[in-house]
Short mmCIF file of C-alpha atoms and ligand atoms in Angstrom, two decimals:
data_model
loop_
_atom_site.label_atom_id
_atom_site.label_comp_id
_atom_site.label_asym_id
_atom_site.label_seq_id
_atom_site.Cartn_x
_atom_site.Cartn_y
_atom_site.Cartn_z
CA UNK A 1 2.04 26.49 0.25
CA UNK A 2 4.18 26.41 3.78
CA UNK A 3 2.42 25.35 6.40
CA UNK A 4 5.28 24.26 8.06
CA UNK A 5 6.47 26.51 10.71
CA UNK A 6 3.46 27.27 12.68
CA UNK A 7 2.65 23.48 13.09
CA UNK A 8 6.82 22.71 13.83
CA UNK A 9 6.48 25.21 16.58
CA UNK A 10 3.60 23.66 18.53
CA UNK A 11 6.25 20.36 18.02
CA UNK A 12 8.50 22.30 19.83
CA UNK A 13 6.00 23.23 22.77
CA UNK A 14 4.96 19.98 23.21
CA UNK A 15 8.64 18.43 22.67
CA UNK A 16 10.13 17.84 26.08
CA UNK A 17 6.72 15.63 27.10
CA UNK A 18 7.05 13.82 24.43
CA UNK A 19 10.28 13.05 24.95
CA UNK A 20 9.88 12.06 28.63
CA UNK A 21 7.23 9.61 26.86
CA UNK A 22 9.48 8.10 25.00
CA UNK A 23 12.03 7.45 27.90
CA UNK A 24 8.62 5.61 29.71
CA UNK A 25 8.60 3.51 27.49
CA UNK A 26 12.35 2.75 27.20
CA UNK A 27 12.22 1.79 30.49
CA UNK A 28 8.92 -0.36 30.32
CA UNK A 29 10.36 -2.29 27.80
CA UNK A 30 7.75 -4.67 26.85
CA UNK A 31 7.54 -7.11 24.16
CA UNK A 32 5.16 -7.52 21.13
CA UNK A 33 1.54 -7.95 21.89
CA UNK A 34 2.56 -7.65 25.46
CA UNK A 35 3.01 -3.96 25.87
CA UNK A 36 0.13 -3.18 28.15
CA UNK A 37 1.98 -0.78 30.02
CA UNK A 38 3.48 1.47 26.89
CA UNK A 39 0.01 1.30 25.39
CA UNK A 40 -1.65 2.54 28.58
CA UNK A 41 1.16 5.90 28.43
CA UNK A 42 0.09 5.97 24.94
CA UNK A 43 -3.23 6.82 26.15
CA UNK A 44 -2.93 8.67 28.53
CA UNK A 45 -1.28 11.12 26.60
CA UNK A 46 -3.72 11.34 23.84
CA UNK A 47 -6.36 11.83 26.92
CA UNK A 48 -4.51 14.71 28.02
CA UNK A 49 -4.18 16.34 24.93
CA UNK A 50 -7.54 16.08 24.17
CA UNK A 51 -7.93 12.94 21.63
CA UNK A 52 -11.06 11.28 21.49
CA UNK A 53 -9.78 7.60 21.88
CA UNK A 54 -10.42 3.82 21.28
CA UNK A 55 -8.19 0.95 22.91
CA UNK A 56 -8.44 -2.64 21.35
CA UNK A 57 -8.56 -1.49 17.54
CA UNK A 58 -8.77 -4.41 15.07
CA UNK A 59 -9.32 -6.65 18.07
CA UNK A 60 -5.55 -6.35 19.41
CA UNK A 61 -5.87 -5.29 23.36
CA UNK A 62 -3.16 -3.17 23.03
CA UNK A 63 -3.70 -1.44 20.24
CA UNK A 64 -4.64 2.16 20.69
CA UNK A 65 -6.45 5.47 18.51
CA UNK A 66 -7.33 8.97 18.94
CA UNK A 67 -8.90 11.02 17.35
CA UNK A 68 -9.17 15.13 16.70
CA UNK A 69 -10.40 17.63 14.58
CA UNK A 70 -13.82 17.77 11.97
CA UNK A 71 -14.54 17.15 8.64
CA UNK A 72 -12.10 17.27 6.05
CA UNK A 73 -9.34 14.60 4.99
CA UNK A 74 -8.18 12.38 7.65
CA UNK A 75 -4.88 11.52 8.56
CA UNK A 76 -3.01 8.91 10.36
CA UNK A 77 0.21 9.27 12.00
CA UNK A 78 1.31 5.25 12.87
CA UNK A 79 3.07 4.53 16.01
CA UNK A 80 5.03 1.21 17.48
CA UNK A 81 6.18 0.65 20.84
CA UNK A 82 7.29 -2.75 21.46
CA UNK A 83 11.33 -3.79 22.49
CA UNK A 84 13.03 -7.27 21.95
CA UNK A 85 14.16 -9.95 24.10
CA UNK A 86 17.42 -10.35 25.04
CA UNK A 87 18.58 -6.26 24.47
CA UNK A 88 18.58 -4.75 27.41
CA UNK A 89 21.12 -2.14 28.14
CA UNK A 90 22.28 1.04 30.19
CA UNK A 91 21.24 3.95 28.94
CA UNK A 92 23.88 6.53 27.21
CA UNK A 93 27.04 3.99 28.13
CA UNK A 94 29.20 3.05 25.27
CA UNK A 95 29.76 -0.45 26.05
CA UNK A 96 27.62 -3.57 27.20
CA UNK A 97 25.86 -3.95 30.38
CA UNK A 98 22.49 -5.17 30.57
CA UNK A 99 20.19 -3.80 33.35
CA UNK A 100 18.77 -6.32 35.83
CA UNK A 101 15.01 -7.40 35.02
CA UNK A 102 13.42 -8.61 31.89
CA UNK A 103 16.68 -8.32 29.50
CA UNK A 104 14.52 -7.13 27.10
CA UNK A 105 15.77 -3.44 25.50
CA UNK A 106 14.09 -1.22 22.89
CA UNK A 107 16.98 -2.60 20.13
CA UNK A 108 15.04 -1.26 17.23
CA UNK A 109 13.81 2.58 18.99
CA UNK A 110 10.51 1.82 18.92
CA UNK A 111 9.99 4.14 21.69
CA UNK A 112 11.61 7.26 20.23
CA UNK A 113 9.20 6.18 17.25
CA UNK A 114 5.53 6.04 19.15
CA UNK A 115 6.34 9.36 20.84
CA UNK A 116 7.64 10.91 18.03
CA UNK A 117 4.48 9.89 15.64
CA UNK A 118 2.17 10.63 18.64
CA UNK A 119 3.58 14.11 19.16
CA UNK A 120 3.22 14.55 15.26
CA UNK A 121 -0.34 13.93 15.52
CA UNK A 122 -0.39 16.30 18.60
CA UNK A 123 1.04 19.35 16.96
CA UNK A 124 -1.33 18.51 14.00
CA UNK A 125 -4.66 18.63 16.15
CA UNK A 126 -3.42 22.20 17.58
CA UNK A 127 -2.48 23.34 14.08
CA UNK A 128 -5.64 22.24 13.07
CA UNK A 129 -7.94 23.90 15.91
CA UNK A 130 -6.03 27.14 15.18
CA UNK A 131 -6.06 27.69 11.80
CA UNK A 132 -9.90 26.66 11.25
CA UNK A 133 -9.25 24.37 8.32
CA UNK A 134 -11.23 21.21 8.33
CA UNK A 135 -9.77 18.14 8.87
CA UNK A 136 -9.37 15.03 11.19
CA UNK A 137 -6.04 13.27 12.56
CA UNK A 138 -5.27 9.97 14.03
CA UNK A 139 -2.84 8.22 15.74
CA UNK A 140 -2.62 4.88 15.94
CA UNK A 141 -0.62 3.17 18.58
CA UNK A 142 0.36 -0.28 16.58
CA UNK A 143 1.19 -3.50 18.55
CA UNK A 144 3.65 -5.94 18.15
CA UNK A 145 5.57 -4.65 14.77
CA UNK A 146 8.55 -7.03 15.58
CA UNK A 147 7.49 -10.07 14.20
CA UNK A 148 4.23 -9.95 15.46
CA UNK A 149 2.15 -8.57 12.27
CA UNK A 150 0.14 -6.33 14.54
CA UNK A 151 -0.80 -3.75 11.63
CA UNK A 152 -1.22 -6.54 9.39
CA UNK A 153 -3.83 -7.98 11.78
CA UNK A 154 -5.49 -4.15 12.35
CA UNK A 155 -5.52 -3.76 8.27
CA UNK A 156 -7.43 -6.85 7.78
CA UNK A 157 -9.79 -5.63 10.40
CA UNK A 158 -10.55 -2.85 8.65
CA UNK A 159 -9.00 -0.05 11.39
CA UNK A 160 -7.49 1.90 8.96
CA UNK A 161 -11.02 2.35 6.64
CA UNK A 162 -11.91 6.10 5.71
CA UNK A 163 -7.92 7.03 6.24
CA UNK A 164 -6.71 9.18 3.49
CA UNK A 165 -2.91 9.26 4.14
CA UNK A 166 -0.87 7.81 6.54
CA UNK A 167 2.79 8.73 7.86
CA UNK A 168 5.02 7.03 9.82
CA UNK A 169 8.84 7.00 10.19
CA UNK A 170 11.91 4.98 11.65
CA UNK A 171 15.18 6.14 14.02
CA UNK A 172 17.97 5.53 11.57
CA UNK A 173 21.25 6.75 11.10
CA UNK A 174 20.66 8.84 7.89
CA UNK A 175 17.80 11.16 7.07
CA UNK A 176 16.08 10.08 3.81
CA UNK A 177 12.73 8.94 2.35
CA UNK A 178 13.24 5.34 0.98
CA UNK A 179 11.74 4.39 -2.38
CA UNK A 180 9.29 2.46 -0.38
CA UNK A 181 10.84 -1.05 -0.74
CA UNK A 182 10.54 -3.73 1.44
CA UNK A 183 10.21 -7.47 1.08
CA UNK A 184 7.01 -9.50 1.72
CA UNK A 185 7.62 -11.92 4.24
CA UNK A 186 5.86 -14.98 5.86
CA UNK A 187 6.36 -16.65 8.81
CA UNK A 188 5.47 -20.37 9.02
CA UNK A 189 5.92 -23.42 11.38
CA UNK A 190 6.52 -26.94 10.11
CA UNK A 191 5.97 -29.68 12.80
CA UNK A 192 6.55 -33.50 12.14
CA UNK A 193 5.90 -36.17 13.78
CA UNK A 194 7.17 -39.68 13.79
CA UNK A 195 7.32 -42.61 16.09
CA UNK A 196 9.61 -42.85 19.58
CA UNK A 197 11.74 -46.03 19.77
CA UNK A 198 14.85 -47.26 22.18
CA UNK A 199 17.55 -46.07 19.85
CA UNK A 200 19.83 -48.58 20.22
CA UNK A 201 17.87 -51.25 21.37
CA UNK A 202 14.82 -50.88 18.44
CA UNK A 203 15.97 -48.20 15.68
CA UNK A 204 14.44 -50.28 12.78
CA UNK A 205 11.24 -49.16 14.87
CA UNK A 206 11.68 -45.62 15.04
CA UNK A 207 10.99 -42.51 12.65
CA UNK A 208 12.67 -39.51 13.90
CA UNK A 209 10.80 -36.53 13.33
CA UNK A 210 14.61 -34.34 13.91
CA UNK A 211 15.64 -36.69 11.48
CA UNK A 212 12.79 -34.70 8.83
CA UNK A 213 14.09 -31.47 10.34
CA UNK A 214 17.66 -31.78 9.16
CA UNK A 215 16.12 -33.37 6.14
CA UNK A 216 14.12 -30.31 5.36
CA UNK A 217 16.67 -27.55 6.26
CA UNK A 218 19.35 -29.35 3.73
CA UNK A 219 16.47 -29.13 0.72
CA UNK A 220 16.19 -25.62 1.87
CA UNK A 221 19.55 -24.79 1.67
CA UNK A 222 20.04 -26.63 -1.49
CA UNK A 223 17.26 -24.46 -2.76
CA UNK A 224 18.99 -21.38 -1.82
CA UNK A 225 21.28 -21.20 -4.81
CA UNK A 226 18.20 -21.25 -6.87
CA UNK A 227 16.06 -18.28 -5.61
CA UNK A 228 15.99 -14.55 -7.01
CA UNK A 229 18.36 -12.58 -5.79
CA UNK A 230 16.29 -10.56 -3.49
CA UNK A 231 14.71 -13.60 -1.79
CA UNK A 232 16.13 -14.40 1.37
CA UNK A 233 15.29 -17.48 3.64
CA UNK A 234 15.93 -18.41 7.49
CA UNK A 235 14.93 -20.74 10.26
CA UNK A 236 15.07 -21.62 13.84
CA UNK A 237 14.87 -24.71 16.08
CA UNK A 238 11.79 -24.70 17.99
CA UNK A 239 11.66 -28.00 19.31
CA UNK A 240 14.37 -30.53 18.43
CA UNK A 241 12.03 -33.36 19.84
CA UNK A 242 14.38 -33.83 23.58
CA UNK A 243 17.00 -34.09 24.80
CA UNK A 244 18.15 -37.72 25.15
CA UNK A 245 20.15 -39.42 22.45
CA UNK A 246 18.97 -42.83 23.03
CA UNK A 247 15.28 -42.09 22.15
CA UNK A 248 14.29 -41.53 18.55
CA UNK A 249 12.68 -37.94 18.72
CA UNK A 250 8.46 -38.51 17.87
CA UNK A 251 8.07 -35.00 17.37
CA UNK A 252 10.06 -32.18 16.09
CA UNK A 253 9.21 -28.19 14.80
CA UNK A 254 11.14 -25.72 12.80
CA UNK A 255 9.78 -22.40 12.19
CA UNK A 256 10.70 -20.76 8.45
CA UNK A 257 10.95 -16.68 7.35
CA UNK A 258 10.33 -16.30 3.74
CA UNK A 259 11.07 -13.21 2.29
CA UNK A 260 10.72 -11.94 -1.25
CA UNK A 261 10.07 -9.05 -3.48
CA UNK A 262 6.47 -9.37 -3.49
CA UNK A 263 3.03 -11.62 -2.53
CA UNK A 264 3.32 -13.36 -6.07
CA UNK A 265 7.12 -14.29 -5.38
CA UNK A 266 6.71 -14.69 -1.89
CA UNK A 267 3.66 -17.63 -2.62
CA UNK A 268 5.78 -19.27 -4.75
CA UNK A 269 9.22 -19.82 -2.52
CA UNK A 270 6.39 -20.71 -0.15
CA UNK A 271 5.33 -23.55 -2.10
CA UNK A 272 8.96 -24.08 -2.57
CA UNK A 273 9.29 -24.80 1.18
CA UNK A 274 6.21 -27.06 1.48
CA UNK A 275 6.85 -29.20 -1.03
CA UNK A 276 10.77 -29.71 0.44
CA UNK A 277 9.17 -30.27 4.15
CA UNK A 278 7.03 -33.27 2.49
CA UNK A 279 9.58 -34.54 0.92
CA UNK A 280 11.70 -34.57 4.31
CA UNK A 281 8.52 -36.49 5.12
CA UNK A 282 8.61 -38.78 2.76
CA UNK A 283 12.17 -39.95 3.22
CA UNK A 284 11.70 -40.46 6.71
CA UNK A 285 8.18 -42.05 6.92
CA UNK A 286 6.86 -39.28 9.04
CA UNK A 287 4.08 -36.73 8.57
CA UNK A 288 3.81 -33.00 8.66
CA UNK A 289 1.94 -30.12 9.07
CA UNK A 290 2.24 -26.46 8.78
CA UNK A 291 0.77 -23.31 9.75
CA UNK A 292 1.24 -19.96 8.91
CA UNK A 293 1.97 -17.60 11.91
CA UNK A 294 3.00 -14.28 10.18
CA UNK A 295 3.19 -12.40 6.98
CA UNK A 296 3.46 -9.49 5.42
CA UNK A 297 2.93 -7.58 2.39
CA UNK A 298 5.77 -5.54 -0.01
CA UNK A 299 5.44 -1.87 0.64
CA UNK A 300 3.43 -0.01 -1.84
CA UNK A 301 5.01 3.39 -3.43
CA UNK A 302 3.27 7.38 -3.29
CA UNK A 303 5.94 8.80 -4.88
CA UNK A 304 3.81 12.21 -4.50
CA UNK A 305 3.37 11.56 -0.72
CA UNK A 306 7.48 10.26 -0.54
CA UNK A 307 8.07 13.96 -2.27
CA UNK A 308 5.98 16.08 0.18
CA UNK A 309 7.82 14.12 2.56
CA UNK A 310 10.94 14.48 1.60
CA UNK A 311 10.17 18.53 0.68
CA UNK A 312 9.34 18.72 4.43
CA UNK A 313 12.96 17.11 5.32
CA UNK A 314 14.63 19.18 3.03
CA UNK A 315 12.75 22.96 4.63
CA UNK A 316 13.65 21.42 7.93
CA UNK A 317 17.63 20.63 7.38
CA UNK A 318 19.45 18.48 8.92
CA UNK A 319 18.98 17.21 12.87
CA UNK A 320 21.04 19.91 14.84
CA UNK A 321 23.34 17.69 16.64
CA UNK A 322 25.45 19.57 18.82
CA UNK A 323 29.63 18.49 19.98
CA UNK A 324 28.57 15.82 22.86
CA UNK A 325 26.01 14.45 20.44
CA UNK A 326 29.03 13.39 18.13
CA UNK A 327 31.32 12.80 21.16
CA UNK A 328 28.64 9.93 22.28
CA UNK A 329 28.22 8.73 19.15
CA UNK A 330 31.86 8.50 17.68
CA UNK A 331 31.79 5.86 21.12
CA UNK A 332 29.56 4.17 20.13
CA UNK A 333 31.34 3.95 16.76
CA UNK A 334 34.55 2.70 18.56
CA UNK A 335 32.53 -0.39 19.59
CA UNK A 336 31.53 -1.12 15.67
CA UNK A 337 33.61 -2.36 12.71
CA UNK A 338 34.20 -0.21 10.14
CA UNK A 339 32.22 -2.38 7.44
CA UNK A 340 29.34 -1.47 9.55
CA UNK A 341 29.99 2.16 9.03
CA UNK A 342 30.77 1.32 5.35
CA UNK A 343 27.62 -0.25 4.92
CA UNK A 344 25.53 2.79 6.56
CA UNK A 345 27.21 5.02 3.79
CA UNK A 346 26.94 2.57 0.78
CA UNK A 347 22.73 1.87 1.59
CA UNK A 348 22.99 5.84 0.48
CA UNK A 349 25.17 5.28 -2.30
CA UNK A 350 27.83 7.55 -0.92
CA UNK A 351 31.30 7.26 -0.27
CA UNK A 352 32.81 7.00 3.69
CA UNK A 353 33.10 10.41 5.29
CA UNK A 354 35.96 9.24 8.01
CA UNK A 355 35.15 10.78 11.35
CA UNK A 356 31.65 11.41 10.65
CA UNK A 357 29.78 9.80 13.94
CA UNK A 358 25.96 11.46 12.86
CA UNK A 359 24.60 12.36 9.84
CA UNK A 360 24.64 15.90 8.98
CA UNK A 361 22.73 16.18 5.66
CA UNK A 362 19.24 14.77 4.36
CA UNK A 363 19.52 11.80 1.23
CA UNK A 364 18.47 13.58 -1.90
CA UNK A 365 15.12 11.92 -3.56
CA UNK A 366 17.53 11.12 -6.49
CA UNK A 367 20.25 9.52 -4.38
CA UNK A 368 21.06 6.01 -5.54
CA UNK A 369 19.38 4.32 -2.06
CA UNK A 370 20.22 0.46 -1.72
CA UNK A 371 16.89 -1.80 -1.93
CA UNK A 372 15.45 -2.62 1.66
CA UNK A 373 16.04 -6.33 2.58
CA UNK A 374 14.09 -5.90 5.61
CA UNK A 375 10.46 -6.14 5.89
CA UNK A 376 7.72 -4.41 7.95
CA UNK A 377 3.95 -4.45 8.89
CA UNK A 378 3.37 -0.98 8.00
CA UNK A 379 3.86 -2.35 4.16
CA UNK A 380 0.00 -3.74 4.76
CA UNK A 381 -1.09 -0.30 5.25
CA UNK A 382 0.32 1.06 2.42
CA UNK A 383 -2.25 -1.09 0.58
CA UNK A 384 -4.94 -0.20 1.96
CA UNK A 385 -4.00 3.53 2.69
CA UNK A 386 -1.74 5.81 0.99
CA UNK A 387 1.49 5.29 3.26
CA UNK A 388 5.12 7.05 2.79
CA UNK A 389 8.04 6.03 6.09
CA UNK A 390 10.39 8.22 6.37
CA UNK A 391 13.98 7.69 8.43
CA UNK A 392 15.61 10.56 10.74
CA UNK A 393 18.86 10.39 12.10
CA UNK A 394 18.74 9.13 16.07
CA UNK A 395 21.95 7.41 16.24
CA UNK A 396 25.39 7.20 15.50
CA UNK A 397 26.58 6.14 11.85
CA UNK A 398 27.06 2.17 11.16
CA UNK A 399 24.50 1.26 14.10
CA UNK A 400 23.13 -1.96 13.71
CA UNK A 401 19.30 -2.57 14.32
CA UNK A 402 18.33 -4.66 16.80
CA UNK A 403 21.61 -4.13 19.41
CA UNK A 404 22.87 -3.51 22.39
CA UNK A 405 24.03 -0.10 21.38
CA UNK A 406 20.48 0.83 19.67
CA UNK A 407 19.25 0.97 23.05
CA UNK A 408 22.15 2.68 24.75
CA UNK A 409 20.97 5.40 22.47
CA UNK A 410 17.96 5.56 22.83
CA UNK A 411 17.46 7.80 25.61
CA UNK A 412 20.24 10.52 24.41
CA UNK A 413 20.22 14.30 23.82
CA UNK A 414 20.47 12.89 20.33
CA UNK A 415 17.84 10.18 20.20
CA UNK A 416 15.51 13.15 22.23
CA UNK A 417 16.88 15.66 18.81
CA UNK A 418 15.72 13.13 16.24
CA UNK A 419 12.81 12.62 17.92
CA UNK A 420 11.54 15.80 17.57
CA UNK A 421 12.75 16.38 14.20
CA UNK A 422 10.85 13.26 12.50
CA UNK A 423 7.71 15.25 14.33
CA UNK A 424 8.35 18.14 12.68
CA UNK A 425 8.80 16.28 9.37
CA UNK A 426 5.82 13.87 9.70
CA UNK A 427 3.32 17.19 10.98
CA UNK A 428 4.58 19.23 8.43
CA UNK A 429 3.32 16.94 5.84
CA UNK A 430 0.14 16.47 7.51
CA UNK A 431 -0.52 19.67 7.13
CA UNK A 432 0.59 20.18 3.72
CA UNK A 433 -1.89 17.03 2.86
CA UNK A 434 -4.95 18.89 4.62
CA UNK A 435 -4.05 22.16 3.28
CA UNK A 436 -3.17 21.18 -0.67
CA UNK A 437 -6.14 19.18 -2.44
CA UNK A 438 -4.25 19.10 -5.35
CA UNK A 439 -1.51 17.27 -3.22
CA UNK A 440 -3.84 14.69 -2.01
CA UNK A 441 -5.48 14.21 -4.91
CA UNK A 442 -2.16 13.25 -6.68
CA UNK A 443 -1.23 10.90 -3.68
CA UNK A 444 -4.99 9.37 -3.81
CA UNK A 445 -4.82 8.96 -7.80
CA UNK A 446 -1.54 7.06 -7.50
CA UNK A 447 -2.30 4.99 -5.10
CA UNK A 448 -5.66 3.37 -6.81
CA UNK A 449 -4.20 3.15 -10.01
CA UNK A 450 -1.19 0.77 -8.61
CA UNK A 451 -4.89 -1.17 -7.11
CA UNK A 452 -6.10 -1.19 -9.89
CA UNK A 453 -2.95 -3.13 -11.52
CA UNK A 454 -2.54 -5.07 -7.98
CA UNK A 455 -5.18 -5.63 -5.51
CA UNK A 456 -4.62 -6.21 -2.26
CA UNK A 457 -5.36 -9.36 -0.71
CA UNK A 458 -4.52 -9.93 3.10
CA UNK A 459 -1.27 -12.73 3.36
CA UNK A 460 -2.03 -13.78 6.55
CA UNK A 461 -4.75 -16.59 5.71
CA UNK A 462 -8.49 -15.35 7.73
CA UNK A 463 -8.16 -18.43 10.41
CA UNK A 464 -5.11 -17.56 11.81
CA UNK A 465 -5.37 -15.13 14.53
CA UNK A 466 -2.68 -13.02 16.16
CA UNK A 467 -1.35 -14.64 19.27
CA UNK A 468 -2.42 -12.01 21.83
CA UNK A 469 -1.55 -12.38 25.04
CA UNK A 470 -3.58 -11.66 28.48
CA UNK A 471 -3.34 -8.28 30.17
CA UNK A 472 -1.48 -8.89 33.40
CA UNK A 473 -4.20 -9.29 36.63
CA UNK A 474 -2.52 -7.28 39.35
CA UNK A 475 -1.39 -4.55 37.63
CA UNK A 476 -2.53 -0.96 37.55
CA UNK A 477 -2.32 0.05 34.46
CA UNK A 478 -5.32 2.74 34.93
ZN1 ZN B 501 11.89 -1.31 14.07
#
């Protein structure tokens, strides 16, 4: 069954708002769990098309859903529109030059991704009202997806119950469904404390708690040579316990990511991690406590859901860049190495194509994709609710996420292209979902049989709560 081009053309009516959406929230720039403003246009444009909606789902303020349609299977297109610090950038210029105000950029295209997922859903409800069919769609509007966990703390409020399929996607520089692959992660603070003393005057008196820092990090990079392969570990300073020499520092914090294949792995580096922090302790006579602050699950496979997907990608072609498209793009290129670009081809198991600034083709199902070392919060939906992510081609090959030149593109003819083409790809396999039992069937019979092997259990322990943050007084955010 095609259902595709009737629901790809309301995409196309309802394109250009969408896209004008997306640069909103370019601009607004606002960072995770703060994003009052973004999630207000969020709204607002599910108001005026109609949606029946609820702000503040799974207790996050800005969190947003609507709702359309009757009866049937319901389906969720997700939605993120939160930037990062520190990325701020003209728009469409092809080297570096922040804008004056918050310095914070949309580095990963979380706008282009919102708007896209929201127009997806819109095209859907039309679709829906005009052919009859029954069937509901959603779109959620997810806080805080860099580092913040915000579907992770909407799962284990339950915001995604009576969901039958969800579909989300990510600007990328190739056009591909993943195997879905990504590592569980967790996010945890370590604070010691010790005792202040003159440091010259009284040492013998002192325990340094930077001393149990430095302690800890060596364990844990002594431990690195003895993890799986696809484990990865980091950390940051977040208080070094002062700034003068002469005092012995009382108190000191690191925070830790811990990534690995999956919950089981993931709890056991974590136990890894504690037990080297109190032994950093130990040798320096100080205590310590943690506290988790973040985690998230592995992604879940639907093979049948990643094919309808990917049969959607495949009817649609490839995005229909046009000459300045690749002009902009091959410089942006110029301001990349070429090991980035190498890498871009390699994570699709192909060989270099020189010259080639944006992908032309769609990844075959079969192609030999490189395992995902990144992780993501919509991996916690995917266990409670049949999930597949696709990736559509926004920006120029070799891109790196989370730079400068991420959001230079984001507001281009390009970014605007891919956009609407991930639509098109994520309605069309709505559609197909509510049209084809037998497809959703397959997708719903997959999915509880890898529950019934696994069962899902939320990694972010129930006391921890997600660090929300007020909504601004003086605004007017209507
Ligand atoms: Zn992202």
């Amino acid at each position: 069954m095609n259902n595709a081009e009737a629901v790809w053309d309301l995409v196309d009516h309802h394109g250009e708002d969408f896209a004008s959406l997306s640069d909103t929230i370019w601009g607004l720039a606002e960072l995770a769990y703060g994003e009052f403003q973004s999630s207000a246009a969020q709204r607002q444009a599910l108001e005026a098309h109609g949606f029946a909606v609820t702000t503040g789902i799974g207790g996050l303020p800005t969190a947003v859903m609507g709702e359309a349609g009757t009866g049937g299977p319901i389906i969720a297109f997700l939605g993120e529109f939160d930037a990062l610090p520190g990325l701020s950038q003209e728009a469409g210029i092809a080297s570096p030059q922040p804008l004056p105000g918050s310095g914070n950029g949309h580095g990963c295209g979380h706008n282009l991704l919102g708007a896209a997922a929201l127009l997806a859903a819109t095209a859907l409800k039309g679709w829906l009202a005009a052919t009859g069919i029954p069937g509901r769609v959603r779109y959620y509007g997810c806080p805080a997806e860099e580092g913040g966990a915000g579907k992770v703390f909407m799962t284990r409020a339950g915001a995604f119950a009576g969901v039958d399929a969800a579909i989300t996607w990510h600007p990328a520089t190739t056009t591909r469904v993943d195997p879905a692959e990504s590592l569980a992660n967790t996010r945890i603070e370590f604070h010691f404390t010790g005792r202040a003393a003159h440091a010259a005057v009284a040492p013998h008196l002192g325990r340094s708690a930077l001393d149990a820092v430095e302690l800890m990090n060596v364990g844990a990079n002594y431990m690195r040579e003895h993890m799986p392969a696809d484990a990865r570990l980091h950390y940051a300073l977040l208080d070094a316990g002062g700034t003068a020499p002469n005092v012995v520092q009382a108190s000191a914090k690191v925070i830790y990511a811990i990534r690995a294949a999956d919950l089981g792995s993931l709890a056991d580096l974590t136990r890894r991690v504690i037990d080297i922090a109190r032994g950093a302790a130990l040798m320096t006579e100080t205590s310590m406590s943690h506290r988790v602050v973040a985690a998230y699950s592995n992604m879940l496979p639907n093979p049948p859901l990643r094919e309808a997907m990917h049969a959607n990608m495949v009817r649609l072609g490839p995005v229909p860049f046009d000459a300045a498209d690749r002009d902009f793009a091959a410089a942006i290129q110029a301001t990349l190495t070429q090991e980035h670009i190498a890498g871009d081809f390699r994570q699709i198991g192909r060989t270099v194509v020189p010259g080639l600034a944006l992908f032309d083709d769609v990844v075959g199902l079969n192609e030999p994709i490189a395992k995902r070392m990144s992780s993501t919060d919509v991996a916690d939906v995917s266990w409670v609710v049949p999930t597949v992510e696709g990736r559509v081609a926004t920006q120029a090959i070799g891109t790196p996420p989370h730079t400068w030149q991420i959001t230079a593109q984001g507001k281009t003819p390009a970014a605007h292209k891919g956009l609407i083409h991930a639509a098109k790809v994520m309605a069309g396999t709505g559609a197909d979902l509510i049209a084809d039992a037998g497809l959703l069937g397959r997708v719903r019979e997959d999915h509880q049989s890898r529950l019934a092997a696994t069962p899902y259990h939320c990694p972010i322990p129930d006391a921890v709560q997600p660090p929300i943050m007020m909504r601004p007084k003086d605004d007017d955010l209507g």
